[in-house]
Each structure stands twice: as structure tokens, then as C-alpha cells.
PDB file of C-alpha atoms and ligand atoms in Angstrom:
ATOM      1  CA  MET A  20     257.422-138.046 131.455  1.00  0.00           C
ATOM      2  CA  ILE A  21     260.313-134.985 131.072  1.00  0.00           C
ATOM      3  CA  ILE A  22     261.949-135.458 127.653  1.00  0.00           C
ATOM      4  CA  LYS A  23     264.849-133.223 127.715  1.00  0.00           C
ATOM      5  CA  LYS A  24     266.654-131.695 124.942  1.00  0.00           C
ATOM      6  CA  PRO A  25     270.182-132.932 123.883  1.00  0.00           C
ATOM      7  CA  ALA A  26     271.626-129.598 125.299  1.00  0.00           C
ATOM      8  CA  ASP A  27     269.803-129.487 128.570  1.00  0.00           C
ATOM      9  CA  ILE A  28     271.164-133.423 129.711  1.00  0.00           C
ATOM     10  CA  LYS A  29     273.544-133.235 132.115  1.00  0.00           C
ATOM     11  CA  SER A  30     276.561-135.963 131.685  1.00  0.00           C
ATOM     12  CA  ASP A  31     276.127-137.056 135.025  1.00  0.00           C
ATOM     13  CA  GLU A  32     272.727-137.870 134.277  1.00  0.00           C
ATOM     14  CA  ILE A  33     273.048-140.938 131.485  1.00  0.00           C
ATOM     15  CA  THR A  34     274.430-144.158 132.884  1.00  0.00           C
ATOM     16  CA  PRO A  35     277.932-144.044 131.739  1.00  0.00           C
ATOM     17  CA  GLU A  36     278.704-146.881 129.921  1.00  0.00           C
ATOM     18  CA  SER A  37     280.989-148.386 131.857  1.00  0.00           C
ATOM     19  CA  VAL A  38     278.071-149.136 134.473  1.00  0.00           C
ATOM     20  CA  TYR A  39     276.333-150.640 131.525  1.00  0.00           C
ATOM     21  CA  ILE A  40     279.214-152.691 130.519  1.00  0.00           C
ATOM     22  CA  ASP A  41     279.064-154.012 134.251  1.00  0.00           C
ATOM     23  CA  ARG A  42     275.883-154.229 134.073  1.00  0.00           C
ATOM     24  CA  ARG A  43     275.978-156.631 130.692  1.00  0.00           C
ATOM     25  CA  LYS A  44     277.362-159.606 133.267  1.00  0.00           C
ATOM     26  CA  PHE A  45     274.751-159.251 135.077  1.00  0.00           C
ATOM     27  CA  ILE A  46     271.745-159.060 132.083  1.00  0.00           C
ATOM     28  CA  GLY A  47     273.137-162.338 130.731  1.00  0.00           C
ATOM     29  CA  THR A  48     270.747-163.608 133.770  1.00  0.00           C
ATOM     30  CA  SER A  49     267.990-161.442 132.914  1.00  0.00           C
ATOM     31  CA  ALA A  50     266.701-159.058 130.478  1.00  0.00           C
ATOM     32  CA  ILE A  51     268.639-161.077 127.429  1.00  0.00           C
ATOM     33  CA  GLY A  52     268.793-164.259 130.037  1.00  0.00           C
ATOM     34  CA  LEU A  53     264.964-164.023 129.449  1.00  0.00           C
ATOM     35  CA  THR A  54     265.309-163.968 125.872  1.00  0.00           C
ATOM     36  CA  ALA A  55     267.257-167.299 125.779  1.00  0.00           C
ATOM     37  CA  ALA A  56     264.954-169.222 128.091  1.00  0.00           C
ATOM     38  CA  ALA A  57     261.867-167.348 125.853  1.00  0.00           C
ATOM     39  CA  LEU A  58     263.904-168.999 123.136  1.00  0.00           C
ATOM     40  CA  GLY A  59     264.637-172.126 124.805  1.00  0.00           C
ATOM     41  CA  SER A  60     268.507-173.739 123.678  1.00  0.00           C
ATOM     42  CA  ARG A  61     269.105-171.496 120.968  1.00  0.00           C
ATOM     43  CA  GLY A  62     269.101-168.582 122.961  1.00  0.00           C
ATOM     44  CA  SER A  63     272.336-169.048 124.609  1.00  0.00           C
ATOM     45  CA  LYS A  64     274.116-168.483 120.984  1.00  0.00           C
ATOM     46  CA  LEU A  65     272.547-164.419 121.481  1.00  0.00           C
ATOM     47  CA  LEU A  66     275.322-164.204 124.879  1.00  0.00           C
ATOM     48  CA  ALA A  67     278.191-166.485 123.060  1.00  0.00           C
ATOM     49  CA  GLN A  68     278.084-163.880 120.180  1.00  0.00           C
ATOM     50  CA  ASP A  69     277.571-160.826 122.095  1.00  0.00           C
ATOM     51  CA  ASP A  70     281.391-161.992 123.666  1.00  0.00           C
ATOM     52  CA  ARG A  71     282.524-161.065 119.673  1.00  0.00           C
ATOM     53  CA  GLN A  72     285.119-158.552 119.585  1.00  0.00           C
ATOM     54  CA  ASP A  73     283.778-154.514 118.966  1.00  0.00           C
ATOM     55  CA  ASP A  74     280.838-155.549 121.362  1.00  0.00           C
ATOM     56  CA  GLU A  75     281.152-152.870 123.175  1.00  0.00           C
ATOM     57  CA  LEU A  76     279.117-150.508 123.884  1.00  0.00           C
ATOM     58  CA  THR A  77     278.588-147.562 121.232  1.00  0.00           C
ATOM     59  CA  SER A  78     277.978-144.458 123.728  1.00  0.00           C
ATOM     60  CA  PHE A  79     274.936-142.474 124.021  1.00  0.00           C
ATOM     61  CA  GLU A  80     277.207-139.659 122.379  1.00  0.00           C
ATOM     62  CA  SER A  81     277.256-141.543 119.077  1.00  0.00           C
ATOM     63  CA  ILE A  82     273.876-143.023 119.368  1.00  0.00           C
ATOM     64  CA  THR A  83     272.040-139.775 120.138  1.00  0.00           C
ATOM     65  CA  THR A  84     274.286-137.294 117.424  1.00  0.00           C
ATOM     66  CA  HIS A  85     274.611-140.117 114.338  1.00  0.00           C
ATOM     67  CA  ASN A  86     271.419-140.698 112.938  1.00  0.00           C
ATOM     68  CA  ASN A  87     269.178-141.423 110.241  1.00  0.00           C
ATOM     69  CA  PHE A  88     265.564-139.867 110.661  1.00  0.00           C
ATOM     70  CA  TYR A  89     264.935-138.122 107.215  1.00  0.00           C
ATOM     71  CA  GLU A  90     262.291-135.878 108.728  1.00  0.00           C
ATOM     72  CA  PHE A  91     264.804-133.427 110.672  1.00  0.00           C
ATOM     73  CA  GLY A  92     267.298-133.320 107.274  1.00  0.00           C
ATOM     74  CA  THR A  93     269.180-135.943 105.528  1.00  0.00           C
ATOM     75  CA  GLY A  94     272.501-135.897 107.101  1.00  0.00           C
ATOM     76  CA  LYS A  95     273.975-137.233 109.860  1.00  0.00           C
ATOM     77  CA  GLY A  96     273.978-134.739 112.348  1.00  0.00           C
ATOM     78  CA  ASP A  97     270.937-132.864 111.122  1.00  0.00           C
ATOM     79  CA  PRO A  98     268.160-134.871 113.485  1.00  0.00           C
ATOM     80  CA  SER A  99     270.009-134.242 116.710  1.00  0.00           C
ATOM     81  CA  ARG A 100     270.587-130.565 116.056  1.00  0.00           C
ATOM     82  CA  ASN A 101     266.870-130.106 114.083  1.00  0.00           C
ATOM     83  CA  ALA A 102     264.760-132.518 116.058  1.00  0.00           C
ATOM     84  CA  HIS A 103     263.870-130.153 118.948  1.00  0.00           C
ATOM     85  CA  THR A 104     260.338-129.900 116.913  1.00  0.00           C
ATOM     86  CA  LEU A 105     258.931-133.034 117.527  1.00  0.00           C
ATOM     87  CA  ARG A 106     256.351-132.668 120.667  1.00  0.00           C
ATOM     88  CA  PRO A 107     256.792-136.816 121.722  1.00  0.00           C
ATOM     89  CA  ARG A 108     253.744-135.852 124.557  1.00  0.00           C
ATOM     90  CA  PRO A 109     251.210-136.491 124.156  1.00  0.00           C
ATOM     91  CA  TRP A 110     251.403-139.118 121.704  1.00  0.00           C
ATOM     92  CA  THR A 111     248.551-141.085 120.071  1.00  0.00           C
ATOM     93  CA  VAL A 112     248.650-144.598 118.648  1.00  0.00           C
ATOM     94  CA  THR A 113     246.044-145.559 116.299  1.00  0.00           C
ATOM     95  CA  VAL A 114     245.142-149.415 115.739  1.00  0.00           C
ATOM     96  CA  GLU A 115     243.093-150.386 112.819  1.00  0.00           C
ATOM     97  CA  GLY A 116     242.293-152.675 110.067  1.00  0.00           C
ATOM     98  CA  ALA A 117     242.008-156.618 110.734  1.00  0.00           C
ATOM     99  CA  VAL A 118     242.255-156.859 114.843  1.00  0.00           C
ATOM    100  CA  GLU A 119     239.733-157.453 117.605  1.00  0.00           C
ATOM    101  CA  ASN A 120     240.426-153.957 119.677  1.00  0.00           C
ATOM    102  CA  PRO A 121     241.105-151.096 116.732  1.00  0.00           C
ATOM    103  CA  GLY A 122     241.192-147.733 118.136  1.00  0.00           C
ATOM    104  CA  GLU A 123     242.744-144.819 119.534  1.00  0.00           C
ATOM    105  CA  TYR A 124     245.453-145.070 122.309  1.00  0.00           C
ATOM    106  CA  ASP A 125     247.494-142.739 124.265  1.00  0.00           C
ATOM    107  CA  LEU A 126     250.674-144.239 124.623  1.00  0.00           C
ATOM    108  CA  ASP A 127     250.580-144.755 127.629  1.00  0.00           C
ATOM    109  CA  ASP A 128     247.532-146.595 127.409  1.00  0.00           C
ATOM    110  CA  LEU A 129     248.810-148.616 125.304  1.00  0.00           C
ATOM    111  CA  LEU A 130     251.728-149.896 126.627  1.00  0.00           C
ATOM    112  CA  ARG A 131     250.833-149.825 130.525  1.00  0.00           C
ATOM    113  CA  PRO A 132     249.916-153.487 130.558  1.00  0.00           C
ATOM    114  CA  HIS A 133     253.504-154.528 129.321  1.00  0.00           C
ATOM    115  CA  THR A 134     256.678-155.067 131.051  1.00  0.00           C
ATOM    116  CA  VAL A 135     259.554-152.795 129.576  1.00  0.00           C
ATOM    117  CA  GLN A 136     262.781-155.098 128.776  1.00  0.00           C
ATOM    118  CA  GLU A 137     266.291-154.451 128.524  1.00  0.00           C
ATOM    119  CA  ARG A 138     267.670-155.416 125.320  1.00  0.00           C
ATOM    120  CA  ILE A 139     271.115-154.762 123.908  1.00  0.00           C
ATOM    121  CA  TYR A 140     270.989-155.309 120.193  1.00  0.00           C
ATOM    122  CA  ARG A 141     273.751-155.497 117.715  1.00  0.00           C
ATOM    123  CA  MET A 142     272.367-152.212 114.907  1.00  0.00           C
ATOM    124  CA  ARG A 143     273.372-153.093 111.436  1.00  0.00           C
ATOM    125  CA  CYS A 144     272.740-149.960 108.855  1.00  0.00           C
ATOM    126  CA  VAL A 145     272.486-150.662 105.114  1.00  0.00           C
ATOM    127  CA  GLU A 146     275.542-147.967 104.826  1.00  0.00           C
ATOM    128  CA  ALA A 147     278.106-150.293 106.070  1.00  0.00           C
ATOM    129  CA  TRP A 148     278.035-148.379 109.754  1.00  0.00           C
ATOM    130  CA  SER A 149     276.807-150.442 112.875  1.00  0.00           C
ATOM    131  CA  MET A 150     275.845-149.595 116.871  1.00  0.00           C
ATOM    132  CA  VAL A 151     275.542-151.535 120.347  1.00  0.00           C
ATOM    133  CA  ILE A 152     272.893-150.148 121.559  1.00  0.00           C
ATOM    134  CA  PRO A 153     271.238-150.343 124.882  1.00  0.00           C
ATOM    135  CA  TRP A 154     267.493-150.450 124.193  1.00  0.00           C
ATOM    136  CA  GLN A 155     264.212-150.644 126.715  1.00  0.00           C
ATOM    137  CA  GLY A 156     260.812-151.280 125.400  1.00  0.00           C
ATOM    138  CA  VAL A 157     258.530-153.640 125.060  1.00  0.00           C
ATOM    139  CA  PRO A 158     258.361-157.085 123.339  1.00  0.00           C
ATOM    140  CA  LEU A 159     256.201-156.270 119.669  1.00  0.00           C
ATOM    141  CA  GLY A 160     254.388-160.087 120.101  1.00  0.00           C
ATOM    142  CA  ASP A 161     252.977-159.079 123.441  1.00  0.00           C
ATOM    143  CA  VAL A 162     251.203-155.822 122.433  1.00  0.00           C
ATOM    144  CA  ILE A 163     249.930-157.322 119.302  1.00  0.00           C
ATOM    145  CA  ALA A 164     249.008-160.277 121.273  1.00  0.00           C
ATOM    146  CA  ARG A 165     246.851-157.682 123.623  1.00  0.00           C
ATOM    147  CA  LEU A 166     245.297-155.977 120.673  1.00  0.00           C
ATOM    148  CA  GLY A 167     243.890-159.659 118.909  1.00  0.00           C
ATOM    149  CA  PRO A 168     244.931-159.884 114.963  1.00  0.00           C
ATOM    150  CA  THR A 169     242.152-161.672 112.932  1.00  0.00           C
ATOM    151  CA  ALA A 170     243.013-164.446 110.494  1.00  0.00           C
ATOM    152  CA  ASN A 171     243.288-161.855 108.021  1.00  0.00           C
ATOM    153  CA  ALA A 172     246.341-160.149 109.863  1.00  0.00           C
ATOM    154  CA  ASN A 173     249.565-161.494 107.579  1.00  0.00           C
ATOM    155  CA  TYR A 174     251.170-158.522 108.045  1.00  0.00           C
ATOM    156  CA  VAL A 175     251.765-155.238 109.807  1.00  0.00           C
ATOM    157  CA  GLU A 176     252.375-152.349 108.725  1.00  0.00           C
ATOM    158  CA  PHE A 177     254.038-148.950 110.745  1.00  0.00           C
ATOM    159  CA  VAL A 178     253.419-145.289 110.289  1.00  0.00           C
ATOM    160  CA  THR A 179     255.605-142.278 111.382  1.00  0.00           C
ATOM    161  CA  LEU A 180     253.843-139.177 112.105  1.00  0.00           C
ATOM    162  CA  LEU A 181     252.635-136.584 109.434  1.00  0.00           C
ATOM    163  CA  ASP A 182     253.656-133.137 110.235  1.00  0.00           C
ATOM    164  CA  PRO A 183     256.449-130.874 108.403  1.00  0.00           C
ATOM    165  CA  ILE A 184     255.278-128.170 111.422  1.00  0.00           C
ATOM    166  CA  GLN A 185     256.806-131.049 113.938  1.00  0.00           C
ATOM    167  CA  MET A 186     259.389-132.436 111.231  1.00  0.00           C
ATOM    168  CA  PRO A 187     260.124-129.992 108.952  1.00  0.00           C
ATOM    169  CA  GLY A 188     261.706-132.633 106.923  1.00  0.00           C
ATOM    170  CA  GLN A 189     258.612-133.251 105.252  1.00  0.00           C
ATOM    171  CA  ARG A 190     258.475-129.940 103.502  1.00  0.00           C
ATOM    172  CA  ARG A 191     261.157-131.504 100.754  1.00  0.00           C
ATOM    173  CA  ARG A 192     260.053-134.541  99.562  1.00  0.00           C
ATOM    174  CA  VAL A 193     262.792-136.677  99.362  1.00  0.00           C
ATOM    175  CA  ILE A 194     260.153-139.417 100.290  1.00  0.00           C
ATOM    176  CA  ASP A 195     256.798-139.789  99.736  1.00  0.00           C
ATOM    177  CA  TRP A 196     255.656-139.135 103.255  1.00  0.00           C
ATOM    178  CA  PRO A 197     255.040-140.456 105.927  1.00  0.00           C
ATOM    179  CA  TYR A 198     257.281-142.643 106.110  1.00  0.00           C
ATOM    180  CA  ILE A 199     256.015-146.391 106.431  1.00  0.00           C
ATOM    181  CA  GLU A 200     257.666-149.404 107.061  1.00  0.00           C
ATOM    182  CA  GLY A 201     255.813-153.111 107.602  1.00  0.00           C
ATOM    183  CA  LEU A 202     256.639-157.089 108.635  1.00  0.00           C
ATOM    184  CA  ARG A 203     255.324-160.323 107.938  1.00  0.00           C
ATOM    185  CA  MET A 204     253.527-161.295 111.620  1.00  0.00           C
ATOM    186  CA  ASP A 205     256.164-164.264 112.171  1.00  0.00           C
ATOM    187  CA  GLU A 206     258.576-161.435 112.293  1.00  0.00           C
ATOM    188  CA  ALA A 207     256.168-159.043 114.075  1.00  0.00           C
ATOM    189  CA  THR A 208     255.426-161.551 116.803  1.00  0.00           C
ATOM    190  CA  HIS A 209     259.865-162.610 117.256  1.00  0.00           C
ATOM    191  CA  PRO A 210     260.710-162.308 120.742  1.00  0.00           C
ATOM    192  CA  LEU A 211     263.374-160.486 119.683  1.00  0.00           C
ATOM    193  CA  THR A 212     260.754-157.979 117.650  1.00  0.00           C
ATOM    194  CA  ILE A 213     260.651-155.402 120.703  1.00  0.00           C
ATOM    195  CA  LEU A 214     258.584-151.346 120.463  1.00  0.00           C
ATOM    196  CA  ALA A 215     261.537-149.215 121.994  1.00  0.00           C
ATOM    197  CA  THR A 216     261.050-146.470 124.052  1.00  0.00           C
ATOM    198  CA  GLY A 217     264.556-145.849 125.459  1.00  0.00           C
ATOM    199  CA  LEU A 218     267.889-146.152 125.596  1.00  0.00           C
ATOM    200  CA  TYR A 219     270.725-145.844 128.077  1.00  0.00           C
ATOM    201  CA  ASP A 220     267.762-145.876 130.741  1.00  0.00           C
ATOM    202  CA  ARG A 221     266.270-142.918 129.631  1.00  0.00           C
ATOM    203  CA  ASP A 222     263.667-141.882 127.889  1.00  0.00           C
ATOM    204  CA  LEU A 223     263.983-142.269 124.087  1.00  0.00           C
ATOM    205  CA  LEU A 224     265.420-138.524 122.719  1.00  0.00           C
ATOM    206  CA  ASN A 225     263.202-137.427 119.911  1.00  0.00           C
ATOM    207  CA  GLN A 226     266.086-138.202 117.007  1.00  0.00           C
ATOM    208  CA  ASN A 227     266.149-141.501 118.074  1.00  0.00           C
ATOM    209  CA  GLY A 228     262.162-141.513 117.183  1.00  0.00           C
ATOM    210  CA  ALA A 229     260.863-140.495 120.000  1.00  0.00           C
ATOM    211  CA  PRO A 230     258.156-141.317 121.815  1.00  0.00           C
ATOM    212  CA  LEU A 231     257.735-144.997 120.135  1.00  0.00           C
ATOM    213  CA  ARG A 232     260.074-146.663 117.492  1.00  0.00           C
ATOM    214  CA  LEU A 233     260.375-149.968 116.393  1.00  0.00           C
ATOM    215  CA  VAL A 234     263.948-152.536 116.375  1.00  0.00           C
ATOM    216  CA  ILE A 235     264.366-155.425 115.117  1.00  0.00           C
ATOM    217  CA  PRO A 236     268.188-156.424 115.290  1.00  0.00           C
ATOM    218  CA  TRP A 237     268.650-158.982 112.725  1.00  0.00           C
ATOM    219  CA  LYS A 238     267.552-156.258 110.035  1.00  0.00           C
ATOM    220  CA  TYR A 239     269.119-153.266 107.982  1.00  0.00           C
ATOM    221  CA  GLY A 240     268.022-150.268 110.167  1.00  0.00           C
ATOM    222  CA  PHE A 241     265.729-148.233 107.683  1.00  0.00           C
ATOM    223  CA  LYS A 242     262.810-151.530 109.195  1.00  0.00           C
ATOM    224  CA  GLY A 243     263.605-149.208 112.643  1.00  0.00           C
ATOM    225  CA  ILE A 244     260.599-147.026 112.027  1.00  0.00           C
ATOM    226  CA  LYS A 245     260.695-144.289 114.460  1.00  0.00           C
ATOM    227  CA  SER A 246     258.203-141.745 115.692  1.00  0.00           C
ATOM    228  CA  ILE A 247     255.366-144.373 115.116  1.00  0.00           C
ATOM    229  CA  VAL A 248     251.497-143.201 114.970  1.00  0.00           C
ATOM    230  CA  ALA A 249     249.554-145.791 113.389  1.00  0.00           C
ATOM    231  CA  ILE A 250     249.747-150.226 113.735  1.00  0.00           C
ATOM    232  CA  ARG A 251     247.948-151.752 111.016  1.00  0.00           C
ATOM    233  CA  PHE A 252     247.015-155.120 110.446  1.00  0.00           C
ATOM    234  CA  VAL A 253     246.856-155.782 106.833  1.00  0.00           C
ATOM    235  CA  GLU A 254     246.456-158.897 104.152  1.00  0.00           C
ATOM    236  CA  ARG A 255     248.813-157.908 101.828  1.00  0.00           C
ATOM    237  CA  GLN A 256     252.787-157.467 101.990  1.00  0.00           C
ATOM    238  CA  PRO A 257     253.296-153.407 103.427  1.00  0.00           C
ATOM    239  CA  ILE A 258     254.974-151.164 100.574  1.00  0.00           C
ATOM    240  CA  ASN A 259     257.550-149.577 102.386  1.00  0.00           C
ATOM    241  CA  SER A 260     259.071-146.896 101.922  1.00  0.00           C
ATOM    242  CA  TRP A 261     262.465-147.171 101.289  1.00  0.00           C
ATOM    243  CA  LYS A 262     261.520-150.164  98.571  1.00  0.00           C
ATOM    244  CA  ALA A 263     259.106-147.452  97.465  1.00  0.00           C
ATOM    245  CA  LEU A 264     261.946-145.312  96.277  1.00  0.00           C
ATOM    246  CA  ALA A 265     264.656-147.175  94.689  1.00  0.00           C
ATOM    247  CA  PRO A 266     263.321-150.781  94.842  1.00  0.00           C
ATOM    248  CA  ASN A 267     266.432-152.459  92.845  1.00  0.00           C
ATOM    249  CA  GLU A 268     268.393-151.333  96.309  1.00  0.00           C
ATOM    250  CA  TYR A 269     265.962-152.038  98.384  1.00  0.00           C
ATOM    251  CA  GLY A 270     263.546-154.696  99.666  1.00  0.00           C
ATOM    252  CA  PHE A 271     261.022-155.812 101.727  1.00  0.00           C
ATOM    253  CA  PHE A 272     263.116-158.437 104.196  1.00  0.00           C
ATOM    254  CA  ALA A 273     266.005-156.389 104.532  1.00  0.00           C
ATOM    255  CA  ASN A 274     267.485-159.216 106.447  1.00  0.00           C
ATOM    256  CA  VAL A 275     271.269-158.193 107.017  1.00  0.00           C
ATOM    257  CA  ASN A 276     273.329-160.540 104.339  1.00  0.00           C
ATOM    258  CA  PRO A 277     277.125-160.068 104.042  1.00  0.00           C
ATOM    259  CA  GLU A 278     276.404-161.821 100.512  1.00  0.00           C
ATOM    260  CA  VAL A 279     274.054-159.585  98.695  1.00  0.00           C
ATOM    261  CA  ASN A 280     275.975-156.463  98.243  1.00  0.00           C
ATOM    262  CA  HIS A 281     273.393-153.298  97.665  1.00  0.00           C
ATOM    263  CA  PRO A 282     274.181-152.135  94.125  1.00  0.00           C
ATOM    264  CA  ARG A 283     276.973-149.448  95.044  1.00  0.00           C
ATOM    265  CA  TRP A 284     278.681-150.602  98.051  1.00  0.00           C
ATOM    266  CA  SER A 285     279.973-153.912  99.566  1.00  0.00           C
ATOM    267  CA  GLN A 286     277.471-155.479 102.616  1.00  0.00           C
ATOM    268  CA  ALA A 287     280.540-158.107 103.726  1.00  0.00           C
ATOM    269  CA  ARG A 288     281.634-155.643 106.432  1.00  0.00           C
ATOM    270  CA  GLU A 289     280.342-153.239 108.498  1.00  0.00           C
ATOM    271  CA  ARG A 290     282.828-149.760 110.715  1.00  0.00           C
ATOM    272  CA  ARG A 291     281.548-149.719 114.526  1.00  0.00           C
ATOM    273  CA  ILE A 292     280.402-146.164 115.453  1.00  0.00           C
ATOM    274  CA  GLY A 293     283.319-144.951 117.560  1.00  0.00           C
ATOM    275  CA  LYS A 294     285.629-147.480 116.329  1.00  0.00           C
ATOM    276  CA  PHE A 295     288.197-147.728 112.985  1.00  0.00           C
ATOM    277  CA  ARG A 296     288.859-151.241 112.164  1.00  0.00           C
ATOM    278  CA  LYS A 297     286.100-152.947 109.919  1.00  0.00           C
ATOM    279  CA  ILE A 298     284.571-155.986 111.374  1.00  0.00           C
ATOM    280  CA  ARG A 299     282.714-158.973 109.401  1.00  0.00           C
ATOM    281  CA  THR A 300     278.997-158.360 108.656  1.00  0.00           C
ATOM    282  CA  LEU A 301     277.002-161.698 109.791  1.00  0.00           C
ATOM    283  CA  PRO A 302     274.506-163.179 108.327  1.00  0.00           C
ATOM    284  CA  PHE A 303     271.203-161.968 109.690  1.00  0.00           C
ATOM    285  CA  ASN A 304     273.366-159.452 111.866  1.00  0.00           C
ATOM    286  CA  GLY A 305     274.746-162.520 113.904  1.00  0.00           C
ATOM    287  CA  TYR A 306     271.380-163.739 115.117  1.00  0.00           C
ATOM    288  CA  GLY A 307     270.762-166.739 112.226  1.00  0.00           C
ATOM    289  CA  ASP A 308     270.113-169.011 114.902  1.00  0.00           C
ATOM    290  CA  GLU A 309     266.871-167.377 116.221  1.00  0.00           C
ATOM    291  CA  VAL A 310     265.183-166.095 113.116  1.00  0.00           C
ATOM    292  CA  ALA A 311     266.455-168.500 110.413  1.00  0.00           C
ATOM    293  CA  HIS A 312     263.604-170.994 110.528  1.00  0.00           C
ATOM    294  CA  MET A 313     261.666-167.633 109.241  1.00  0.00           C
ATOM    295  CA  TYR A 314     262.483-168.039 105.791  1.00  0.00           C
ATOM    296  CA  ALA A 315     263.092-171.846 105.671  1.00  0.00           C
ATOM    297  CA  GLY A 316     262.772-172.875 101.848  1.00  0.00           C
ATOM    298  CA  MET A 317     263.036-168.815 100.723  1.00  0.00           C
ATOM    299  CA  ASP A 318     266.581-168.521  98.945  1.00  0.00           C
ATOM    300  CA  PRO A 319     268.366-166.108 101.186  1.00  0.00           C
ATOM    301  CA  ARG A 320     269.944-163.787  98.578  1.00  0.00           C
ATOM    302  CA  THR A 321     266.178-162.539  97.363  1.00  0.00           C
ATOM    303  CA  LEU A 322     265.544-161.139 101.296  1.00  0.00           C
ATOM    304  CA  TYR A 323     267.750-158.392 100.626  1.00  0.00           C
TER     305      TYR A 323
HETATM  306  N1  MTE B 423     262.417-143.874 110.807  1.00  0.00           N
HETATM  307  C1  MTE B 423     261.305-142.613 110.009  1.00  0.00           C
HETATM  308  N2  MTE B 423     260.488-142.045 110.386  1.00  0.00           N
HETATM  309  N3  MTE B 423     262.132-141.614 109.174  1.00  0.00           N
HETATM  310  C2  MTE B 423     263.369-142.291 108.605  1.00  0.00           C
HETATM  311  O1  MTE B 423     264.516-141.124 108.179  1.00  0.00           O
HETATM  312  N4  MTE B 423     265.264-144.459 108.853  1.00  0.00           N
HETATM  313  C3  MTE B 423     266.023-145.344 109.468  1.00  0.00           C
HETATM  314  C4  MTE B 423     265.576-145.806 110.683  1.00  0.00           C
HETATM  315  N5  MTE B 423     263.825-145.396 111.343  1.00  0.00           N
HETATM  316  C5  MTE B 423     263.949-143.487 109.159  1.00  0.00           C
HETATM  317  C6  MTE B 423     263.890-144.017 110.533  1.00  0.00           C
HETATM  318  C7  MTE B 423     267.050-145.252 109.424  1.00  0.00           C
HETATM  319  S1  MTE B 423     267.835-145.633 108.001  1.00  0.00           S
HETATM  320  C8  MTE B 423     268.250-146.291 110.447  1.00  0.00           C
HETATM  321  S2  MTE B 423     269.882-146.515 110.039  1.00  0.00           S
HETATM  322  C9  MTE B 423     267.625-145.842 111.192  1.00  0.00           C
HETATM  323  O2  MTE B 423     266.088-145.451 111.726  1.00  0.00           O
HETATM  324  C10 MTE B 423     268.442-144.954 112.464  1.00  0.00           C
HETATM  325  O3  MTE B 423     268.328-145.084 113.554  1.00  0.00           O
HETATM  326  P1  MTE B 423     269.232-144.509 114.862  1.00  0.00           P
HETATM  327  O4  MTE B 423     269.059-143.250 114.392  1.00  0.00           O
HETATM  328  O5  MTE B 423     268.124-144.156 116.152  1.00  0.00           O
HETATM  329  O6  MTE B 423     270.288-144.734 114.195  1.00  0.00           O
END
């Protein structure tokens, strides 16, 4: 599989946005339709909410040049400029902890038994910008089922590559590297959660987290850990990097909630990258019908 640098991509190799927009009508009966089927009647809301004004796909250009990937710098343009040093193949993912099938998996072996699906998701960054991204990936729940978590596996922890040569931003200690994230087992196995390998029908570019990253559409973007090298099945709640850095600003759950402001700014509205007018942010980023039940009995205000 050839992964090209952004400069090598000819514009005619990228599925034009208009083709995608046409295809969305078709997707209504395929990928998202599948999700809807998996979710029963609740799933139909996914499509209804997709009709929301401003839910046009964000351009490939914006998705691949406006990024957060601190391993390549803290500016939004840094990852697309600097991430060419990452070598996404060959790639090994270590599976460890409370699981029946631990080991070092070549990425292709880890993914081979699973069918790659297309998922168009709204993505909401904690910094109050958002995008609509056509991902390709495999449901994380399918991968987890095959790995066989044991009864002690209450959470799943994910770890990004630690290699200051491939990831020069790691020479500065902005974060206590490697970047770590985690999900509760029910969140990890929820049908909306995917391990993404591509977007716009192309392999993920390095700046988007090649070759494998997490996508959880009802949570703030920082939960979507990039360039994953380890998946650990653990008993206790993992300490995720942003919570470790600023626990009063970032939590473990990080569910999108317009009513809980970040200490330094409002979370009530968001700006779609490529558009000027701000739009309302929806609870659970608009996926509440599918996911709110997982937090029943918990105070939503504490789930930031
Ligand atoms: N993963 C790693 N390893 N390092 C990071 O700095 N940033 C997170 C998340 N995953 C980050 C990461 C944040 S804050 C966001 S908003 C998303 O990646 C951004 O993903 P995108 O650049 O593909 O839109």
C-alpha cells in the first residue's frame, strides 16, 4: 500500500466532494443504513440529523491541513508540514492485558478479517471547531470481539507511537509522551466507534493519524487517538493524556455537551471549518439517541 505525501496527491486522485455528496444518498441505504440497522429504530435519527443545515462534507484539503497532532507541532498547519517523517508501514499493534489473544499483530493481520465500512461523521473538536468527515474503518467492537477480552477488561487503553525520530514534536515535552487515550468497554464496543484507516477513499494521511486511529463521533476530538501502536485491556480507568495535563479542563469521558463550558470558552456553538456562520452544538454531538443510554444515572455535567 502506497501512502503519499500531500504534495504528491494529484487532485484527480481524490474523490471529489460532489461525488461524495451524491453518494451520501446511496450511503443512506448502505454504510450508515447498516449502522441504523444495527441500532434498530433509534438508528434512523442518524440520517435525519444528517440533514441538518451545514452538514456538508468538509473538503479533503481542510481535513488534511487543519489538524491537531502534537507529535508534529502544536500549530494547526504543523502536522501537514511535518508528518512526512512518519513511516506508517510496516506497522505493528501490540495487544495486551486482560485478553485471550494478546500478541504483536501486523496491522494488516489485525484488520484482515474485518470489512472496511464507510462512516460519515460530524467531528467536534474541544476547541469549538468541527468538520464532517467521510471515514473508512472497521468497527472497534468487531476487533475487540475477536481479541476476546476477559472478565477483568473494564476499559480499553490506546497508545500512540513513541519515537522522537519519526515524531519530532516528541523532543519537546508538551505532553508526557506517548499520547494515551481510553474508553470504557461499552463505549469501545458501541457500533458507532471505529478504528479508521482512511478518509475520502484514500489511506489516512500521516497528519490524520496513519495508519490507524480511533474515531468516536459523540466525543470531543482529543479522544480520537492517532497512529495507534498498542491496545491494552485494563481493569481501571486509564489516565488519558489531556486529563493528566489539565484535569480541570479535560476529563475522561469528554462527551460533547453544549451546556458544560470549557473553563476558558463556551462549548455552546461551533464553527464548521470552511464556513463562517457558527452553528449550535448538539448534546453528544447529535448522536444522543444512539449513545445517551450508556450514561443513564450519571450526571451529564460531569461527563466532560
Ligand atoms: N492523537 C495524538 N497521538 N496526538 C494528538 O495531538 N490530537 C487530538 C486527536 N488525536 C492528537 C491525537 C485532537 S485534540 C484532535 S481534535 C484530533 O486528533 C484531530 O484529528 P484531525 O487532525 O484528524 O482532525
